[in-house]
GROMACS .gro file of C-alpha atoms in nm:
model
  467
    1MET     CA    1  21.883  19.913  -1.105
    2GLN     CA    2  21.866  20.208  -1.341
    3HIS     CA    3  21.626  20.181  -1.631
    4ALA     CA    4  21.665  20.352  -1.966
    5LEU     CA    5  21.450  20.659  -2.017
    6PRO     CA    6  21.255  20.748  -2.331
    7ALA     CA    7  21.481  20.891  -2.598
    8VAL     CA    8  21.549  21.263  -2.586
    9PRO     CA    9  21.299  21.427  -2.826
   10ALA     CA   10  21.451  21.541  -3.155
   11GLY     CA   11  21.279  21.874  -3.109
   12LEU     CA   12  21.464  21.936  -2.782
   13ILE     CA   13  21.795  21.844  -2.945
   14GLU     CA   14  21.734  22.106  -3.212
   15GLN     CA   15  21.643  22.365  -2.950
   16LEU     CA   16  21.969  22.292  -2.770
   17ARG     CA   17  22.165  22.327  -3.096
   18ALA     CA   18  22.009  22.669  -3.139
   19VAL     CA   19  22.153  22.768  -2.799
   20VAL     CA   20  22.505  22.621  -2.814
   21GLY     CA   21  22.565  22.600  -3.187
   22GLU     CA   22  22.583  22.310  -3.431
   23THR     CA   23  22.916  22.179  -3.295
   24GLY     CA   24  22.800  22.227  -2.937
   25VAL     CA   25  22.577  21.916  -2.945
   26LEU     CA   26  22.715  21.568  -3.010
   27THR     CA   27  22.489  21.271  -3.086
   28GLY     CA   28  22.507  20.914  -3.213
   29GLU     CA   29  22.855  20.786  -3.291
   30GLU     CA   30  23.005  21.116  -3.176
   31VAL     CA   31  22.893  21.027  -2.821
   32ALA     CA   32  23.014  20.667  -2.838
   33ALA     CA   33  23.356  20.773  -2.967
   34ARG     CA   34  23.419  21.021  -2.687
   35TYR     CA   35  23.548  20.782  -2.420
   36PRO     CA   36  23.647  20.451  -2.585
   37GLY     CA   37  23.726  20.187  -2.327
   38TYR     CA   38  23.649  20.423  -2.040
   39PHE     CA   39  23.622  20.201  -1.734
   40MET     CA   40  23.484  20.430  -1.462
   41ASP     CA   41  23.153  20.577  -1.578
   42ARG     CA   42  22.948  20.430  -1.860
   43ILE     CA   43  22.871  20.689  -2.127
   44ALA     CA   44  22.537  20.612  -2.289
   45ALA     CA   45  22.370  20.952  -2.312
   46ASP     CA   46  22.160  21.042  -2.615
   47ALA     CA   47  22.356  21.365  -2.653
   48ILE     CA   48  22.648  21.562  -2.510
   49VAL     CA   49  22.578  21.934  -2.488
   50ARG     CA   50  22.883  22.164  -2.469
   51PRO     CA   51  22.803  22.525  -2.375
   52ARG     CA   52  23.062  22.804  -2.381
   53THR     CA   53  22.911  23.049  -2.131
   54THR     CA   54  22.704  23.063  -1.815
   55GLU     CA   55  22.423  23.217  -2.020
   56GLU     CA   56  22.421  22.914  -2.249
   57VAL     CA   57  22.416  22.679  -1.949
   58SER     CA   58  22.119  22.872  -1.815
   59ALA     CA   59  21.931  22.849  -2.144
   60VAL     CA   60  22.007  22.476  -2.173
   61LEU     CA   61  21.875  22.404  -1.825
   62GLN     CA   62  21.564  22.614  -1.880
   63LEU     CA   63  21.479  22.404  -2.185
   64CYS     CA   64  21.557  22.074  -2.012
   65ASN     CA   65  21.368  22.166  -1.697
   66ALA     CA   66  21.058  22.259  -1.896
   67ALA     CA   67  21.078  21.927  -2.081
   68GLY     CA   68  21.156  21.721  -1.767
   69GLN     CA   69  21.478  21.613  -1.936
   70PRO     CA   70  21.745  21.457  -1.708
   71VAL     CA   71  22.090  21.618  -1.730
   72VAL     CA   72  22.419  21.475  -1.602
   73VAL     CA   73  22.704  21.722  -1.560
   74GLN     CA   74  23.046  21.602  -1.672
   75GLY     CA   75  23.387  21.753  -1.602
   76GLY     CA   76  23.721  21.579  -1.651
   77MET     CA   77  23.568  21.234  -1.593
   78SER     CA   78  23.832  21.140  -1.337
   79GLY     CA   79  23.598  21.038  -1.054
   80TRP     CA   80  23.565  20.690  -0.908
   81VAL     CA   81  23.205  20.665  -0.787
   82ARG     CA   82  23.001  20.675  -1.111
   83ALA     CA   83  22.876  21.026  -1.035
   84THR     CA   84  22.891  21.115  -1.406
   85GLN     CA   85  22.752  20.790  -1.543
   86THR     CA   86  22.482  20.835  -1.804
   87LYS     CA   87  22.226  20.610  -1.968
   88ALA     CA   88  22.003  20.623  -2.272
   89GLY     CA   89  21.747  20.900  -2.248
   90GLU     CA   90  21.979  21.134  -2.059
   91ILE     CA   91  22.178  21.436  -2.175
   92ALA     CA   92  22.539  21.488  -2.066
   93LEU     CA   93  22.630  21.851  -2.001
   94SER     CA   94  23.004  21.889  -2.060
   95LEU     CA   95  23.181  22.205  -1.945
   96GLU     CA   96  23.496  22.134  -2.148
   97ARG     CA   97  23.453  22.448  -2.363
   98MET     CA   98  23.420  22.672  -2.057
   99ALA     CA   99  23.795  22.671  -2.001
  100ALA     CA  100  23.893  23.034  -1.956
  101ILE     CA  101  24.115  23.162  -1.676
  102GLU     CA  102  23.938  23.496  -1.649
  103GLU     CA  103  24.159  23.670  -1.394
  104ILE     CA  104  24.466  23.611  -1.181
  105ASP     CA  105  24.464  23.878  -0.912
  106THR     CA  106  24.816  23.882  -0.771
  107VAL     CA  107  24.736  24.147  -0.507
  108ASN     CA  108  24.441  23.968  -0.351
  109ARG     CA  109  24.583  23.627  -0.446
  110THR     CA  110  24.271  23.496  -0.615
  111ALA     CA  111  24.193  23.339  -0.950
  112THR     CA  112  23.856  23.363  -1.125
  113VAL     CA  113  23.808  23.068  -1.361
  114GLN     CA  114  23.544  22.895  -1.564
  115ALA     CA  115  23.451  22.549  -1.443
  116GLY     CA  116  23.614  22.365  -1.732
  117VAL     CA  117  23.968  22.482  -1.658
  118ILE     CA  118  24.197  22.184  -1.599
  119LEU     CA  119  24.378  22.189  -1.264
  120ASP     CA  120  24.725  22.155  -1.414
  121THR     CA  121  24.655  22.430  -1.667
  122LEU     CA  122  24.581  22.675  -1.387
  123GLU     CA  123  24.891  22.570  -1.197
  124THR     CA  124  25.108  22.630  -1.503
  125ALA     CA  125  24.956  22.976  -1.549
  126LEU     CA  126  25.016  23.064  -1.183
  127ALA     CA  127  25.382  22.966  -1.188
  128GLU     CA  128  25.495  23.287  -1.362
  129HIS     CA  129  25.328  23.490  -1.087
  130GLY     CA  130  25.496  23.300  -0.802
  131LEU     CA  131  25.158  23.169  -0.687
  132THR     CA  132  24.998  22.827  -0.656
  133PHE     CA  133  24.658  22.668  -0.620
  134PRO     CA  134  24.768  22.389  -0.388
  135LEU     CA  135  24.509  22.121  -0.466
  136ASP     CA  136  24.716  21.823  -0.584
  137LEU     CA  137  24.562  21.508  -0.730
  138GLY     CA  138  24.677  21.217  -0.938
  139GLY     CA  139  24.435  21.333  -1.209
  140ARG     CA  140  24.577  21.685  -1.216
  141GLY     CA  141  24.627  21.671  -1.591
  142SER     CA  142  24.263  21.595  -1.674
  143CYS     CA  143  24.040  21.693  -1.381
  144GLN     CA  144  23.845  22.017  -1.414
  145LEU     CA  145  23.811  22.274  -1.138
  146GLY     CA  146  23.433  22.272  -1.152
  147GLY     CA  147  23.440  21.897  -1.098
  148ASN     CA  148  23.694  21.938  -0.818
  149ALA     CA  149  23.448  22.171  -0.644
  150SER     CA  150  23.142  21.957  -0.720
  151THR     CA  151  23.310  21.659  -0.556
  152ASN     CA  152  23.496  21.855  -0.285
  153ALA     CA  153  23.823  21.704  -0.399
  154GLY     CA  154  24.102  21.636  -0.151
  155GLY     CA  155  24.438  21.492  -0.256
  156MET     CA  156  24.787  21.488  -0.114
  157ARG     CA  157  24.807  21.830   0.051
  158VAL     CA  158  24.487  21.838   0.256
  159ILE     CA  159  24.689  21.814   0.577
  160ARG     CA  160  24.826  22.164   0.505
  161TYR     CA  161  24.574  22.342   0.283
  162GLY     CA  162  24.243  22.163   0.342
  163MET     CA  163  23.987  22.018   0.103
  164MET     CA  164  23.856  22.201  -0.204
  165ARG     CA  165  23.584  22.343   0.022
  166GLU     CA  166  23.845  22.545   0.212
  167GLN     CA  167  24.006  22.677  -0.105
  168VAL     CA  168  23.702  22.817  -0.286
  169LEU     CA  169  23.602  23.175  -0.206
  170GLY     CA  170  23.317  23.219  -0.452
  171VAL     CA  171  23.098  23.020  -0.687
  172GLU     CA  172  22.864  23.090  -0.974
  173ALA     CA  173  22.609  22.815  -1.030
  174VAL     CA  174  22.302  22.759  -1.244
  175LEU     CA  175  21.997  22.601  -1.083
  176ALA     CA  176  21.779  22.341  -1.251
  177ASP     CA  177  21.531  22.603  -1.371
  178GLY     CA  178  21.806  22.815  -1.526
  179ARG     CA  179  21.841  23.075  -1.252
  180VAL     CA  180  22.199  23.194  -1.213
  181ILE     CA  181  22.326  23.226  -0.858
  182SER     CA  182  22.637  23.441  -0.888
  183SER     CA  183  22.820  23.452  -0.557
  184LEU     CA  184  23.170  23.531  -0.681
  185ASN     CA  185  23.301  23.650  -0.346
  186GLN     CA  186  23.673  23.737  -0.346
  187MET     CA  187  23.724  23.776   0.028
  188ILE     CA  188  23.840  23.523   0.285
  189LYS     CA  189  23.609  23.680   0.542
  190ASN     CA  190  23.246  23.738   0.442
  191ASN     CA  191  23.017  23.649   0.728
  192THR     CA  192  22.685  23.770   0.585
  193GLY     CA  193  22.434  23.493   0.630
  194TYR     CA  194  22.423  23.154   0.464
  195ASP     CA  195  22.738  23.056   0.276
  196LEU     CA  196  22.552  22.959  -0.040
  197LYS     CA  197  22.856  22.829  -0.228
  198GLN     CA  198  22.879  22.542   0.016
  199LEU     CA  199  22.547  22.407  -0.113
  200PHE     CA  200  22.710  22.333  -0.447
  201ILE     CA  201  23.057  22.224  -0.330
  202GLY     CA  202  23.043  21.849  -0.279
  203SER     CA  203  22.689  21.810  -0.415
  204GLU     CA  204  22.808  21.625  -0.728
  205GLY     CA  205  22.596  21.830  -0.966
  206THR     CA  206  22.267  21.735  -0.801
  207LEU     CA  207  22.176  22.085  -0.678
  208GLY     CA  208  22.316  22.308  -0.953
  209VAL     CA  209  22.580  22.336  -1.222
  210ILE     CA  210  22.894  22.521  -1.113
  211THR     CA  211  23.005  22.746  -1.399
  212ARG     CA  212  23.265  22.981  -1.249
  213LEU     CA  213  23.479  22.990  -0.935
  214VAL     CA  214  23.692  23.228  -0.733
  215LEU     CA  215  23.986  23.034  -0.590
  216ARG     CA  216  24.215  23.124  -0.305
  217LEU     CA  217  24.580  23.123  -0.411
  218ARG     CA  218  24.893  23.076  -0.199
  219GLU     CA  219  25.253  23.178  -0.234
  220ARG     CA  220  25.433  22.922  -0.446
  221PRO     CA  221  25.679  22.707  -0.246
  222THR     CA  222  26.035  22.743  -0.366
  223SER     CA  223  26.186  22.458  -0.168
  224SER     CA  224  26.087  22.096  -0.126
  225ASN     CA  225  26.215  21.810   0.085
  226THR     CA  226  26.088  21.456   0.055
  227ALA     CA  227  26.163  21.132   0.235
  228ILE     CA  228  26.028  20.779   0.252
  229VAL     CA  229  26.050  20.585   0.578
  230CYS     CA  230  25.960  20.234   0.688
  231ALA     CA  231  25.835  20.105   1.021
  232SER     CA  232  25.773  19.773   1.194
  233ASP     CA  233  25.470  19.888   1.392
  234PHE     CA  234  25.178  20.115   1.310
  235SER     CA  235  25.223  20.307   1.634
  236GLN     CA  236  25.560  20.431   1.505
  237ILE     CA  237  25.385  20.595   1.209
  238VAL     CA  238  25.125  20.755   1.436
  239TYR     CA  239  25.392  20.910   1.659
  240LEU     CA  240  25.597  21.012   1.356
  241LEU     CA  241  25.305  21.204   1.207
  242ARG     CA  242  25.261  21.422   1.514
  243PHE     CA  243  25.634  21.467   1.564
  244VAL     CA  244  25.711  21.589   1.213
  245ASP     CA  245  25.401  21.806   1.197
  246GLN     CA  246  25.508  21.986   1.514
  247GLY     CA  247  25.876  21.992   1.427
  248LEU     CA  248  25.834  22.135   1.077
  249GLY     CA  249  25.636  22.431   1.207
  250GLY     CA  250  25.342  22.420   0.966
  251LEU     CA  251  25.545  22.325   0.656
  252LEU     CA  252  25.441  21.958   0.647
  253SER     CA  253  25.255  21.928   0.316
  254ALA     CA  254  25.205  21.554   0.271
  255PHE     CA  255  25.214  21.244   0.487
  256GLU     CA  256  25.122  20.939   0.281
  257LEU     CA  257  25.085  20.585   0.412
  258ILE     CA  258  25.174  20.280   0.202
  259ASP     CA  259  25.139  19.927   0.336
  260ASN     CA  260  25.369  19.636   0.255
  261ASN     CA  261  25.133  19.485  -0.002
  262PHE     CA  262  25.110  19.802  -0.211
  263TYR     CA  263  25.482  19.873  -0.174
  264ASN     CA  264  25.575  19.527  -0.299
  265VAL     CA  265  25.336  19.539  -0.594
  266ASN     CA  266  25.488  19.866  -0.716
  267THR     CA  267  25.853  19.784  -0.645
  268GLY     CA  268  25.860  19.429  -0.779
  269ALA     CA  269  26.081  19.310  -1.062
  270GLY     CA  270  26.062  19.536  -1.366
  271LYS     CA  271  25.868  19.807  -1.179
  272HIS     CA  272  25.979  20.102  -0.966
  273ALA     CA  273  26.308  20.081  -0.779
  274ALA     CA  274  26.268  20.001  -0.409
  275PRO     CA  275  26.445  20.268  -0.201
  276LEU     CA  276  26.395  20.067   0.120
  277ALA     CA  277  26.383  19.700   0.216
  278SER     CA  278  26.057  19.535   0.115
  279ASP     CA  279  25.994  19.343   0.438
  280LYS     CA  280  25.848  19.619   0.654
  281PRO     CA  281  25.472  19.633   0.713
  282TYR     CA  282  25.440  20.011   0.678
  283TYR     CA  283  25.595  20.290   0.474
  284ALA     CA  284  25.531  20.664   0.475
  285ILE     CA  285  25.618  20.943   0.233
  286ILE     CA  286  25.682  21.275   0.405
  287GLU     CA  287  25.705  21.602   0.216
  288MET     CA  288  25.784  21.952   0.335
  289LEU     CA  289  25.730  22.256   0.113
  290GLY     CA  290  25.890  22.585   0.209
  291SER     CA  291  26.069  22.894   0.085
  292GLN     CA  292  26.444  22.856   0.149
  293GLN     CA  293  26.601  22.531   0.033
  294GLU     CA  294  26.918  22.533   0.244
  295ARG     CA  295  26.743  22.630   0.566
  296ASP     CA  296  26.449  22.398   0.505
  297SER     CA  297  26.668  22.101   0.418
  298GLU     CA  298  26.858  22.147   0.743
  299LEU     CA  299  26.535  22.160   0.941
  300PHE     CA  300  26.392  21.859   0.758
  301GLU     CA  301  26.697  21.645   0.823
  302THR     CA  302  26.717  21.756   1.186
  303VAL     CA  303  26.353  21.667   1.255
  304LEU     CA  304  26.381  21.331   1.080
  305GLY     CA  305  26.706  21.259   1.263
  306GLU     CA  306  26.541  21.323   1.598
  307ALA     CA  307  26.242  21.110   1.496
  308GLY     CA  308  26.475  20.824   1.407
  309GLU     CA  309  26.652  20.853   1.742
  310ARG     CA  310  26.314  20.826   1.913
  311GLY     CA  311  26.239  20.506   1.721
  312TYR     CA  312  25.954  20.650   1.514
  313PHE     CA  313  26.079  20.465   1.205
  314ASP     CA  314  26.326  20.188   1.123
  315ASP     CA  315  26.497  20.334   0.817
  316ALA     CA  316  26.464  20.631   0.585
  317VAL     CA  317  26.577  20.760   0.246
  318LEU     CA  318  26.583  21.131   0.169
  319ALA     CA  319  26.542  21.251  -0.190
  320ARG     CA  320  26.857  21.438  -0.298
  321SER     CA  321  26.723  21.552  -0.636
  322GLU     CA  322  26.396  21.615  -0.818
  323THR     CA  323  26.446  21.284  -0.998
  324GLN     CA  324  26.469  21.096  -0.669
  325ARG     CA  325  26.166  21.284  -0.540
  326GLU     CA  326  25.965  21.173  -0.845
  327GLN     CA  327  26.085  20.815  -0.802
  328ILE     CA  328  25.956  20.810  -0.446
  329TRP     CA  329  25.620  20.961  -0.539
  330ASN     CA  330  25.579  20.722  -0.833
  331ILE     CA  331  25.564  20.436  -0.585
  332ARG     CA  332  25.260  20.600  -0.427
  333GLU     CA  333  25.085  20.738  -0.734
  334ASP     CA  334  25.123  20.456  -0.988
  335LEU     CA  335  24.804  20.247  -0.980
  336GLU     CA  336  24.860  20.056  -1.304
  337HIS     CA  337  25.024  19.753  -1.145
  338VAL     CA  338  24.775  19.708  -0.863
  339VAL     CA  339  24.477  19.749  -1.099
  340ARG     CA  340  24.623  19.480  -1.325
  341GLU     CA  341  24.725  19.236  -1.052
  342PHE     CA  342  24.425  19.273  -0.819
  343GLN     CA  343  24.139  19.118  -1.015
  344PRO     CA  344  23.851  19.171  -1.007
  345PHE     CA  345  23.963  19.516  -0.894
  346TYR     CA  346  23.778  19.721  -0.633
  347ALA     CA  347  23.890  20.063  -0.509
  348PHE     CA  348  23.769  20.225  -0.187
  349ASP     CA  349  23.812  20.567  -0.029
  350VAL     CA  350  23.725  20.594   0.341
  351SER     CA  351  23.812  20.815   0.634
  352LEU     CA  352  23.834  20.749   1.006
  353PRO     CA  353  24.020  20.873   1.313
  354VAL     CA  354  24.393  20.804   1.281
  355GLY     CA  355  24.389  20.631   1.620
  356ARG     CA  356  24.142  20.374   1.483
  357MET     CA  357  24.330  20.290   1.165
  358GLN     CA  358  24.535  19.994   1.285
  359ASP     CA  359  24.231  19.809   1.422
  360TYR     CA  360  24.027  19.899   1.116
  361ILE     CA  361  24.293  19.767   0.877
  362ALA     CA  362  24.303  19.441   1.074
  363ALA     CA  363  23.921  19.411   1.080
  364VAL     CA  364  23.881  19.465   0.705
  365THR     CA  365  24.161  19.223   0.624
  366GLU     CA  366  24.014  18.956   0.854
  367LYS     CA  367  23.667  18.989   0.705
  368LEU     CA  368  23.793  18.977   0.349
  369LYS     CA  369  24.031  18.685   0.399
  370GLY     CA  370  23.766  18.498   0.596
  371ARG     CA  371  23.538  18.501   0.293
  372TRP     CA  372  23.794  18.491   0.011
  373PRO     CA  373  24.117  18.337   0.145
  374ASP     CA  374  24.305  18.403  -0.181
  375SER     CA  375  24.199  18.767  -0.204
  376LYS     CA  376  24.447  19.052  -0.234
  377ILE     CA  377  24.428  19.374  -0.035
  378ALA     CA  378  24.645  19.683  -0.001
  379PHE     CA  379  24.610  20.002   0.203
  380LEU     CA  380  24.750  20.344   0.123
  381GLY     CA  381  24.640  20.701   0.150
  382HIS     CA  382  24.653  21.045   0.304
  383MET     CA  383  24.710  20.935   0.660
  384GLY     CA  384  24.779  21.292   0.768
  385ASP     CA  385  24.409  21.371   0.730
  386GLY     CA  386  24.262  21.033   0.821
  387ASN     CA  387  24.199  20.915   0.464
  388LEU     CA  388  24.267  20.556   0.361
  389HIS     CA  389  24.245  20.417   0.009
  390ILE     CA  390  24.194  20.043  -0.018
  391ALA     CA  391  24.269  19.829  -0.323
  392ILE     CA  392  24.109  19.485  -0.329
  393GLY     CA  393  24.111  19.191  -0.566
  394ALA     CA  394  23.853  18.936  -0.454
  395GLY     CA  395  23.561  18.722  -0.569
  396GLY     CA  396  23.383  18.822  -0.887
  397GLU     CA  397  23.167  19.108  -1.009
  398ASP     CA  398  22.863  18.943  -0.847
  399ASP     CA  399  23.044  18.961  -0.512
  400ARG     CA  400  23.063  19.343  -0.510
  401HIS     CA  401  22.817  19.384  -0.223
  402GLY     CA  402  23.004  19.132  -0.010
  403VAL     CA  403  23.338  19.302  -0.073
  404GLU     CA  404  23.185  19.641   0.007
  405ALA     CA  405  23.043  19.505   0.332
  406CYS     CA  406  23.391  19.398   0.442
  407VAL     CA  407  23.510  19.758   0.396
  408TYR     CA  408  23.211  19.963   0.508
  409GLU     CA  409  23.056  19.774   0.798
  410PRO     CA  410  23.362  19.816   1.027
  411LEU     CA  411  23.320  20.193   0.988
  412ARG     CA  412  22.981  20.198   1.163
  413PRO     CA  413  23.093  20.153   1.523
  414ILE     CA  414  23.384  20.398   1.494
  415GLY     CA  415  23.206  20.687   1.322
  416GLY     CA  416  23.405  20.657   1.000
  417SER     CA  417  23.300  20.777   0.656
  418ILE     CA  418  23.239  20.566   0.345
  419SER     CA  419  23.382  20.848   0.133
  420ALA     CA  420  23.672  21.074   0.225
  421GLU     CA  421  23.713  21.264  -0.101
  422HIS     CA  422  23.557  21.091  -0.400
  423GLY     CA  423  23.190  21.146  -0.317
  424ILE     CA  424  22.891  20.910  -0.336
  425GLY     CA  425  22.758  20.895  -0.694
  426LEU     CA  426  22.592  20.562  -0.765
  427GLU     CA  427  22.874  20.352  -0.627
  428LYS     CA  428  22.831  20.431  -0.258
  429LYS     CA  429  22.464  20.527  -0.243
  430PRO     CA  430  22.352  20.192  -0.091
  431TRP     CA  431  22.589  20.251   0.203
  432LEU     CA  432  22.509  20.614   0.280
  433ASP     CA  433  22.337  20.517   0.605
  434VAL     CA  434  22.674  20.409   0.747
  435THR     CA  435  22.780  20.773   0.752
  436ARG     CA  436  22.460  20.980   0.747
  437SER     CA  437  22.167  20.950   0.988
  438ALA     CA  438  21.807  20.922   0.875
  439ASP     CA  439  21.746  21.285   0.971
  440GLU     CA  440  22.050  21.399   0.772
  441ARG     CA  441  21.940  21.204   0.467
  442LYS     CA  442  21.589  21.349   0.494
  443LEU     CA  443  21.726  21.704   0.509
  444MET     CA  444  21.944  21.634   0.204
  445LYS     CA  445  21.635  21.520   0.017
  446ASP     CA  446  21.445  21.831   0.127
  447ILE     CA  447  21.721  22.056  -0.009
  448LYS     CA  448  21.727  21.861  -0.337
  449GLN     CA  449  21.349  21.887  -0.366
  450LEU     CA  450  21.362  22.262  -0.304
  451LEU     CA  451  21.631  22.341  -0.560
  452ASP     CA  452  21.544  22.077  -0.821
  453PRO     CA  453  21.178  21.978  -0.779
  454GLY     CA  454  21.174  21.817  -1.123
  455ASN     CA  455  21.474  21.600  -1.029
  456ILE     CA  456  21.650  21.665  -1.359
  457LEU     CA  457  22.002  21.728  -1.226
  458ASN     CA  458  22.207  21.409  -1.201
  459PRO     CA  459  21.900  21.211  -1.089
  460GLY     CA  460  21.962  20.905  -0.875
  461LYS     CA  461  22.311  21.010  -0.768
  462ILE     CA  462  22.389  21.039  -0.392
  463LEU     CA  463  22.027  20.968  -0.295
  464ASP     CA  464  21.683  20.891  -0.436
  465LEU     CA  465  21.412  21.151  -0.389
  466HIS     CA  466  21.149  20.884  -0.334
  467PRO     CA  467  21.188  20.578  -0.113
   0.00000   0.00000   0.00000
């Protein structure tokens, strides 16, 4: 349980105002009004501090470190693990005003950005240059690039482009004591000792505050082909994944699994149109991004045709327009109906070897139904990279630990991970030992102690410094 801290001293608040300006610090009702009805992370900080520059972030952290003042970094607030949750006595450090795209280098195909730039804003700016930053998330319109790096975000295109960790070339970060570590490397190859940026990517703001990034850009795809298929057996989907990945010659950009429960929730009466019959246990969305529409469409249809002849799916629908493509993707991306119908709602994000998925799905379902026979469960996710998302409606809020056990315990014997792309935060901290050994957890604590000995940066998230 987290206990409220003593209130932030008024003197410190005034010192922070002197650094970031009068409008750069929000208190009282201004804090409460920021996220009305926000259901992911509780916002109860005494103040929200909004710097505009790395220098201001540095000065803010120097003051807070000297005062032993806890600071929680906040980006677009689109996470799912309570990594940005605050309580009374804490300060929230929002990077929303650090939203400049500083440079788009079309020759070296890099972008240098401040951490508060929204993912979709960057993508819009890149379009006129024929370039793309291929991270693609459901929260693309609100998530910030600094937060994407801090959580090592994944999304739909990991199978082709990798996680955020693979797409960041350089990072500037501010340590707890205010020191600025500026490692804004612009090269793909730079093998000169420790890759310091990786300390901050995925650390959820516990080791430093990312303020600027150098991102690797790619040529913007000019063709797209999308299909949704259905299958009677999970093995068909497994074979299909390998077949299309090989057949499309590196152009496979998404391979998303949807089970029957999720498909039926989202294609029921008054919801999204069902492109395929609703009685199949598994569905998959396949997307290919390329450069020549006519040639790519021919290849896509040829590969899918051969896959169908081999029995790797039962039926398929190919999108013939951008509208049809959006209709297919809406079935996967729309969470509104499942959140409303699965109550109390629990969302999980795990990863495991693809070859273990069928048995894992069966094990989780058996455990959950054995304890709550009327529970609801649905599986979906980025199957191409071994990532499953699980939606559950079962028990009550007091049953959270039991529901989590049904999901996480079956991962132990197969070497799975309790978090594929959303991080640990507070939500998954009790289960970290499923994925990380005692020695690993001890080393993580040692690194935290070294970089933030006062434990002011996002304290209590991921791990506790003291047993």
